[in-house]
Short mmCIF file of C-alpha atoms in Angstrom, two decimals:
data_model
loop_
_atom_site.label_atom_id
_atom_site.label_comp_id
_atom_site.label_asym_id
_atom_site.label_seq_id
_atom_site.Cartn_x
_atom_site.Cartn_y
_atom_site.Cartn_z
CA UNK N 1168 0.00 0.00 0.00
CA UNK N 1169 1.57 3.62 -1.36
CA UNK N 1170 0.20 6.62 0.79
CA UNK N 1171 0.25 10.16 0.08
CA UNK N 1172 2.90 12.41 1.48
CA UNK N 1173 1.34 14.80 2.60
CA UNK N 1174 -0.32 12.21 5.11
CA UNK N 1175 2.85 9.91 6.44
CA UNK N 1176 4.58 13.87 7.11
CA UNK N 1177 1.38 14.56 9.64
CA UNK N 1178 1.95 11.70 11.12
CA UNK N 1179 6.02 12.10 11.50
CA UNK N 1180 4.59 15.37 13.25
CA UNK N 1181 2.08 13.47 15.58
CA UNK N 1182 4.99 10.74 16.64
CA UNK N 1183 7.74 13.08 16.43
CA UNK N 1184 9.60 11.08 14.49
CA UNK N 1185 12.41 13.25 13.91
CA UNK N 1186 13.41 12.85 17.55
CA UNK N 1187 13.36 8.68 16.99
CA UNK N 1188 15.59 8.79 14.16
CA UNK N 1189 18.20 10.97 14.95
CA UNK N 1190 18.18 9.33 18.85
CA UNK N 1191 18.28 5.62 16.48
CA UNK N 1192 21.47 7.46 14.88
CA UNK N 1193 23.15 8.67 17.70
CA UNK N 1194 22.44 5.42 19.54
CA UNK N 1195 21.81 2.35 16.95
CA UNK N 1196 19.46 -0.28 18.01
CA UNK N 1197 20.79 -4.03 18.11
CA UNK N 1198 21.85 -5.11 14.45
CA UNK N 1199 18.90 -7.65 12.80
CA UNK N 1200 19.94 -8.02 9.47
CA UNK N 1201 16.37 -7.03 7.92
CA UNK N 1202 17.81 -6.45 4.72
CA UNK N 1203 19.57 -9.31 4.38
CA UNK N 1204 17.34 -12.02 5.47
CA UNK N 1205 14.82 -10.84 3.20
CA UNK N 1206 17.55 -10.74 -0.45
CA UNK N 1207 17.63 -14.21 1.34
CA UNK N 1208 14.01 -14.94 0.55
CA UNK N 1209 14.32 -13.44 -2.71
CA UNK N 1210 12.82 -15.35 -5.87
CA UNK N 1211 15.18 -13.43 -7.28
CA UNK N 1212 18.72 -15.56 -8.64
CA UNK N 1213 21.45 -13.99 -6.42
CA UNK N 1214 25.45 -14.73 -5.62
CA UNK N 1215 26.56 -13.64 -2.01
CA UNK N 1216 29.92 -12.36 -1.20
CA UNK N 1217 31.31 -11.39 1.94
CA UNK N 1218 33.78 -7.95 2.49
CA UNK N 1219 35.46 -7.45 4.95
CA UNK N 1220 32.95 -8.92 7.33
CA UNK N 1221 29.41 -7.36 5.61
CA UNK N 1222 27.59 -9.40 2.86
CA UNK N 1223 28.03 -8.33 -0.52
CA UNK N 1224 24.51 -9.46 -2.54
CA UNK N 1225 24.17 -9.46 -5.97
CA UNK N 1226 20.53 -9.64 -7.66
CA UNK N 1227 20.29 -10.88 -11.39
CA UNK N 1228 17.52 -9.78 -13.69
CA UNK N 1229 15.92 -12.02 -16.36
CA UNK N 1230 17.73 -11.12 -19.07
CA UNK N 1231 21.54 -10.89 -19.85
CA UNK N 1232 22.62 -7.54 -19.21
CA UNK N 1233 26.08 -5.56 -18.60
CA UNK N 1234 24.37 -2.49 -16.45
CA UNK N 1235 25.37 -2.74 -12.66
CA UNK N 1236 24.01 -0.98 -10.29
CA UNK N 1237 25.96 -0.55 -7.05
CA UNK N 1238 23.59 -0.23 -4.15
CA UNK N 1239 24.43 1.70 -0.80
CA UNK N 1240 21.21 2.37 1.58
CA UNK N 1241 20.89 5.55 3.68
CA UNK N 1242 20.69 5.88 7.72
CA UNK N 1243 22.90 8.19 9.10
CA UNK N 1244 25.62 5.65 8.48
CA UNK N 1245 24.29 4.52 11.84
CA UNK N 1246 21.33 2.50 10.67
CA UNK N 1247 20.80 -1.32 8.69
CA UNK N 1248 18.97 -0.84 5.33
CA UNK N 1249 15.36 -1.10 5.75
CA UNK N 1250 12.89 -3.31 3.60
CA UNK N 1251 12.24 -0.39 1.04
CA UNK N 1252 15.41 -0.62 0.53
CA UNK N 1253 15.17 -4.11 -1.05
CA UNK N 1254 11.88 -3.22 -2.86
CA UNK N 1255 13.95 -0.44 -4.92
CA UNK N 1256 16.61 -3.23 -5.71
CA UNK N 1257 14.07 -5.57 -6.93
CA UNK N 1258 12.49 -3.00 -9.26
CA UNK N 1259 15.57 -2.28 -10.44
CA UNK N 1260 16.29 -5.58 -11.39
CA UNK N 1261 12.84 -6.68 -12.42
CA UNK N 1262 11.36 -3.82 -14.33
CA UNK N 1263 14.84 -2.39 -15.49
CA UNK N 1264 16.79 -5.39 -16.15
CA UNK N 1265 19.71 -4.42 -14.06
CA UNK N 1266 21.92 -6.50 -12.14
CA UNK N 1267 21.69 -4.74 -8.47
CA UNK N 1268 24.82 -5.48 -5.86
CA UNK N 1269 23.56 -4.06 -2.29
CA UNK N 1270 26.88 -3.79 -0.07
CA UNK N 1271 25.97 -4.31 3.38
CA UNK N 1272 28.74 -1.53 4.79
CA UNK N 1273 30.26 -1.02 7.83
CA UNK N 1274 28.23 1.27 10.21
CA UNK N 1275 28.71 3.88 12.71
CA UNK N 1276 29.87 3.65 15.51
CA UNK N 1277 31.69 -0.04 15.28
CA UNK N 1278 33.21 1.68 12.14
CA UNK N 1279 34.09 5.42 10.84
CA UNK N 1280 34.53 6.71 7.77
CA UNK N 1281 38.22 5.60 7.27
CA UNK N 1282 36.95 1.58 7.34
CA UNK N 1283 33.36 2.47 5.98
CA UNK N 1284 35.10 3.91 2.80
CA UNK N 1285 37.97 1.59 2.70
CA UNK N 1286 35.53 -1.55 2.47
CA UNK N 1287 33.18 -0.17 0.19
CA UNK N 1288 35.77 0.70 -2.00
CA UNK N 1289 36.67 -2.93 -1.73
CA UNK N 1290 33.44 -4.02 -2.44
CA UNK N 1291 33.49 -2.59 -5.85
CA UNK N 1292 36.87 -3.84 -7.32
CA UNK N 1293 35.81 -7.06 -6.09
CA UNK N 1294 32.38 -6.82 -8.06
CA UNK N 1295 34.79 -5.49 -10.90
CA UNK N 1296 36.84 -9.01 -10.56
CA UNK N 1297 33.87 -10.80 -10.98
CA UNK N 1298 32.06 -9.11 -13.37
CA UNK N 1299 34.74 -7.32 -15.75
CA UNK N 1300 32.48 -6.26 -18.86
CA UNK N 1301 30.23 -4.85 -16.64
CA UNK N 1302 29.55 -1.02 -16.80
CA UNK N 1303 28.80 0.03 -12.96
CA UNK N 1304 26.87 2.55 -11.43
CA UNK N 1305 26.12 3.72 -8.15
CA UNK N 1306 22.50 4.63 -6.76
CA UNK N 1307 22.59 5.90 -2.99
CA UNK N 1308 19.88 7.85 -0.60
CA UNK N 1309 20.90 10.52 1.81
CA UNK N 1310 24.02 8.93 4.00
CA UNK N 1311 24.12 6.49 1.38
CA UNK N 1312 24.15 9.53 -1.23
CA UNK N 1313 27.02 11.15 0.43
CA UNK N 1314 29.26 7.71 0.65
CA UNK N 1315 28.43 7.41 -2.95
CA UNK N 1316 29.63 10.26 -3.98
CA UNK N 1317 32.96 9.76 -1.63
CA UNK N 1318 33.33 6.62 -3.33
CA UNK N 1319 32.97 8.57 -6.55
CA UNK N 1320 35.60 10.66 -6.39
CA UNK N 1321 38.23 8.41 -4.41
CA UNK N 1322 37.93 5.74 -7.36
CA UNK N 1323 38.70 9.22 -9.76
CA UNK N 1324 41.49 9.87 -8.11
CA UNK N 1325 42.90 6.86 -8.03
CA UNK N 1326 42.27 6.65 -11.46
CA UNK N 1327 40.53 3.27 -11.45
CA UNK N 1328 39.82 1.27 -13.95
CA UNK N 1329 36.01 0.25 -15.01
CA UNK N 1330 35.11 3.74 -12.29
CA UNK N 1331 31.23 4.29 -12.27
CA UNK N 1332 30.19 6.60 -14.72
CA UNK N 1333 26.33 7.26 -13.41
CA UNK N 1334 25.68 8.10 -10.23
CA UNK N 1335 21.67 8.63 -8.74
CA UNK N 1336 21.31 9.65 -5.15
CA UNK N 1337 18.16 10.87 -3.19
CA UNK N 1338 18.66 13.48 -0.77
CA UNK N 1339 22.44 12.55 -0.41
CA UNK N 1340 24.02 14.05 2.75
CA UNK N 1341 26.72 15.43 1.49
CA UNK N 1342 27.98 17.43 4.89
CA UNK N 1343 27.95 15.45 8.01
CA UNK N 1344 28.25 19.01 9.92
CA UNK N 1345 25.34 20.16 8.37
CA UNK N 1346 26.60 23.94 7.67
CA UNK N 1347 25.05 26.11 5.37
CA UNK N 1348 22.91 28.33 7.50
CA UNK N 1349 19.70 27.83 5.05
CA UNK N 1350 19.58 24.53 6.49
CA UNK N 1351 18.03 26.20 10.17
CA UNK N 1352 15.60 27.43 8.30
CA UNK N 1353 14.32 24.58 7.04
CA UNK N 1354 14.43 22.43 10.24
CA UNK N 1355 11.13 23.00 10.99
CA UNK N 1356 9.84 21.90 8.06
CA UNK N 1357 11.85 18.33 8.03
CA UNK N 1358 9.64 15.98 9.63
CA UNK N 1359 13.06 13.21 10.04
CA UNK N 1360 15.82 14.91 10.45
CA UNK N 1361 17.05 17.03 13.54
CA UNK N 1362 20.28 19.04 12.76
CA UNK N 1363 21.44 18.56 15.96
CA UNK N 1364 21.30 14.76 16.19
CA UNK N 1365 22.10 14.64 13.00
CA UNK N 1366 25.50 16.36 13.14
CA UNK N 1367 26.16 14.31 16.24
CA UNK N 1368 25.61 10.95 14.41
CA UNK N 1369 27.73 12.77 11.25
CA UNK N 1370 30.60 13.27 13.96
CA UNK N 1371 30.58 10.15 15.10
CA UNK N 1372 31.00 9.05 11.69
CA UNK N 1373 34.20 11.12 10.80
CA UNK N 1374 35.59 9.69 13.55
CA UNK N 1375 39.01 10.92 14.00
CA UNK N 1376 38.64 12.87 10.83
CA UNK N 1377 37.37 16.45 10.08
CA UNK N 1378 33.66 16.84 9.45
CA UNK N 1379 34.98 18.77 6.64
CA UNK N 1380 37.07 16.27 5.21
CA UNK N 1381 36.12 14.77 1.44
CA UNK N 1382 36.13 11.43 2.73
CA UNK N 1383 33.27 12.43 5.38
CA UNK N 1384 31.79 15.23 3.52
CA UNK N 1385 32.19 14.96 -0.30
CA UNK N 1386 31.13 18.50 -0.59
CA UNK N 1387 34.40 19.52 0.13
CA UNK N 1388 35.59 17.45 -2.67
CA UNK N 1389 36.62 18.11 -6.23
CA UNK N 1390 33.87 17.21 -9.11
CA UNK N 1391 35.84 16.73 -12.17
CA UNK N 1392 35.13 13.69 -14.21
CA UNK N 1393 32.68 12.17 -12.39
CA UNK N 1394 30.23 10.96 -15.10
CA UNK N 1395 26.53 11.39 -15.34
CA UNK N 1396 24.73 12.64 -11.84
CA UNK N 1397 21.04 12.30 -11.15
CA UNK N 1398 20.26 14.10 -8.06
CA UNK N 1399 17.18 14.03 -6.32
CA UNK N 1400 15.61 16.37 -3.18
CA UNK N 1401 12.81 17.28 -1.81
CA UNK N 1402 12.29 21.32 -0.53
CA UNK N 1403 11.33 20.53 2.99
CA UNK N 1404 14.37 18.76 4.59
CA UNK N 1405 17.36 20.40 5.72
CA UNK N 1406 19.47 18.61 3.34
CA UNK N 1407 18.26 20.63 0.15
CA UNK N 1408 20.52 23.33 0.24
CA UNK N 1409 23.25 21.00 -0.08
CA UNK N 1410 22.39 19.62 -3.47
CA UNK N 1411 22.09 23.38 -4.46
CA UNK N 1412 25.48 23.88 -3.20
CA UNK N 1413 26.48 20.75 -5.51
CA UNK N 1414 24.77 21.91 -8.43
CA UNK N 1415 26.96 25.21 -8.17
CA UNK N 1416 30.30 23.52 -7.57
CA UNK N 1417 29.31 20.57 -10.82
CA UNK N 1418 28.74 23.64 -13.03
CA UNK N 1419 31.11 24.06 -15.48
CA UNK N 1420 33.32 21.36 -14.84
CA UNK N 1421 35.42 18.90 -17.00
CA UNK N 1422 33.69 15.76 -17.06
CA UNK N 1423 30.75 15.64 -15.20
CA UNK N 1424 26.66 16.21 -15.65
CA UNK N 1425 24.37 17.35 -13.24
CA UNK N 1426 20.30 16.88 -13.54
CA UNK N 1427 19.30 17.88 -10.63
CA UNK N 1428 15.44 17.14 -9.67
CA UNK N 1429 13.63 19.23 -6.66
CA UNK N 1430 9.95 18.28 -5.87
CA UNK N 1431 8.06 20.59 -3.81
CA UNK N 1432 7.31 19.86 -0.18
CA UNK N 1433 8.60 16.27 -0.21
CA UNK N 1434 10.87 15.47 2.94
CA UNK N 1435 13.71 13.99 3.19
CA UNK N 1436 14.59 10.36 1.26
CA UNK N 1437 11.02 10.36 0.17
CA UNK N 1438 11.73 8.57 -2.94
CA UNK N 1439 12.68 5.61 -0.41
CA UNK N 1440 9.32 5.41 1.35
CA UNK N 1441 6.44 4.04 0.21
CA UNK N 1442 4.56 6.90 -1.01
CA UNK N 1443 2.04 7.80 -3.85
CA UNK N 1444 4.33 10.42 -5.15
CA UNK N 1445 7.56 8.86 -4.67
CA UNK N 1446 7.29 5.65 -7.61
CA UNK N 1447 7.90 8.18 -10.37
CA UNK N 1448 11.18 9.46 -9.12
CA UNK N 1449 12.55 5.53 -8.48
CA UNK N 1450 11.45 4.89 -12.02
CA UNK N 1451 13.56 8.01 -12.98
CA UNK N 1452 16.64 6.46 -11.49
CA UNK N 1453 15.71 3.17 -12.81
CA UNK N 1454 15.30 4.59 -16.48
CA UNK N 1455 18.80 6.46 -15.61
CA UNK N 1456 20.79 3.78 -15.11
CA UNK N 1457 19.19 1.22 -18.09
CA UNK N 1458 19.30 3.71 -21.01
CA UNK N 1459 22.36 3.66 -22.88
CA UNK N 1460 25.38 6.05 -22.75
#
C-alpha cells in the first residue's frame, strides 16, 4: 500500500519522528539483518559475497545484461537498510533489467569513515573481478548519497579502472556538519531529520577525521570527471541546500553532468518510502541507469 505524502509527514509530526531517528542514529538499536534475510528470501537468482565482514549481494535480472548498479542504503551511516530498501533493488532488477549489488557496509559507531570507505571501495573492485564487462553505477539515498559520492571521487582519483560513470542519489548528505545556514531554516519543516542529532551521528561518523574532510563530507571534494549525476531532493528537509550547493560547484566542470530534480514539499529520502508520489522518481533512477550512454 503507497500513501500520500502529505499524510505519512502529519503523522512524523504526531509521533515526532524526527526525535526517533536521529536518537536511532546517535544510539543504533541491536543489528537484525532485515535487509539481508529478506535478499535471502528473494525469488530473485542472487550470488553472495562477503567484504570485509558485511555481505556483498548481488541480484540478477531475467535477461543478460552488462548495467550494474551498485547499491548503498541511507541511515545516518548509523542504521541497517530497511525493507524499502530491497523493494527499490528488486524494481531495479525486475522492471529495469539491471543487475543490483547491495553492499551491506560497515556502520557507525563499530566503524568510521576511514573503514566504511575503505571496504566499500573494496566491495566494488571485487564486483569489478567478478564481473569485468560490466559497466557500474552507483545509486545511494541521503548517508548512502554522500558515501556514494565519496566513493565517486576516491575511485577518480585513483584513477581506477572500469570507475562508475552514473551516479543517482536521493537526498544525499553530502555534509555530516550540516553547515550552510539555510539549512536552520528549514528544520522546521523536516519531519526526520534534527540538525542537531544529525550532526552528532555525522561526527561520530568522521571519527578521528574532520567533518569537513572529502572522505566524510564529499562536498568539500573536487567534481571533475565524475560521469553522469542524477540528483534528487525534496524542498522541505534540511538537506536541500546541499544539493544546491552541488549543483553550483558541478557547473562548469570537465567531465561531469548534473540533472538535478527538486519536488516541492517532499521530505527527506522520500523517494525511499512508500509513497504515492515517490514511484515516479525511483522509475527516474531506474530509467537512468538502463538507457544507454
Amino acid at each position: 500500500m503507497r500513501y500520500s505524502a502529505k499524510f505519512v509527514k502529519q503523522v512524523f509530526k504526531v509521533i515526532q519522528m524526527k526525535k526517533l531517528v536521529g536518537m536511532s542514529m546517535v544510539a543504533p538499536p541491536k543489528r537484525r539483518n532485515i535487509n539481508i534475510r529478506q535478499l535471502e528470501n528473494s525469488d530473485l537468482p542472487q550470488k553472495r559475497s562477503e567484504i570485509s565482514g558485511r555481505e556483498l549481494i548481488t541480484l540478477f535480472p531475467p535477461h543478460v545484461t552488462n548495467k550494474h548498479v551498485l547499491y548503498l542504503h541511507g541511515g545516518g551511516y548509523a542504521l541497517e537498510a530497511s525493507p524499502f530498501h530491497k523493494q527499490i533493488q528488486e524494481r531495479f532488477v525486475t522492471r529495469f533489467n539491471l543487475k543490483v549489488s547491495y553492499f551491506d557496509y560497515p556502520l557507525a559507531p563499530e566503524a568510521t569513515a576511514v573503514q566504511t570507505l575503505a571496504a566499500t571501495k573494496e566491495a566494488f573492485y571485487h564486483l569489478r573481478y567478478l564481473y569485468p564487462d560490466d559497466a557500474f553505477y552507483i545509486f545511494g539515498d541521503s548517508a548512502g548519497g554522500g558515501l556514494s559520492m565519496s566513493l565517486a571521487q576516491h575511485l577518480r582519483d585513483e584513477a581506477a579502472a572500469k570507475r562508475p560513470q552514473k551516479l543517482a542519489l536521493a537526498s544525499p548528505w553530502l555534509d555530516v556538519s550540516v553547515s550552510d545556514p539555510r539549512s536552520s531554516a528549514l528544520e522546521e519543516k523536516d519531519v526526520l531529520l534534527e540538525k542537531d542529532l544529525l550532526t552528532k551521528a555525522g561526527a561520530t561518523y568522521a571519527g578521528n577525521l574532520a567533518v569537513d574532510d572529502p572522505l566524510v563530507s564529499p562536498i568539500y571534494g573536487t567534481f571533475e570527471n565524475l560521469g553522469e549525476l542524477l540528483v534528487i531532493s525534496g524542498t522541505d528537509e534540511i538537506l536541500y541546500p546541499d544539493v544546491l550547493r552541488l549543483k553550483e560547484k558541478v557547473a562548469n566542470v570537465a567531465g561531469t553532468t548534473l540533472s538535478l530534480v527538486i519536488v516541492p514539499e517532499m521530505m527527506h529520502d522520500f523517494v525511499v518510502y512508500p509513497l504515492k508520489e515517490s514511484l515516479q522518481y525511483v522509475d527516474e533512477m531506474g530509467e537512468f541507469f538502463a538507457e544507454d550512454e
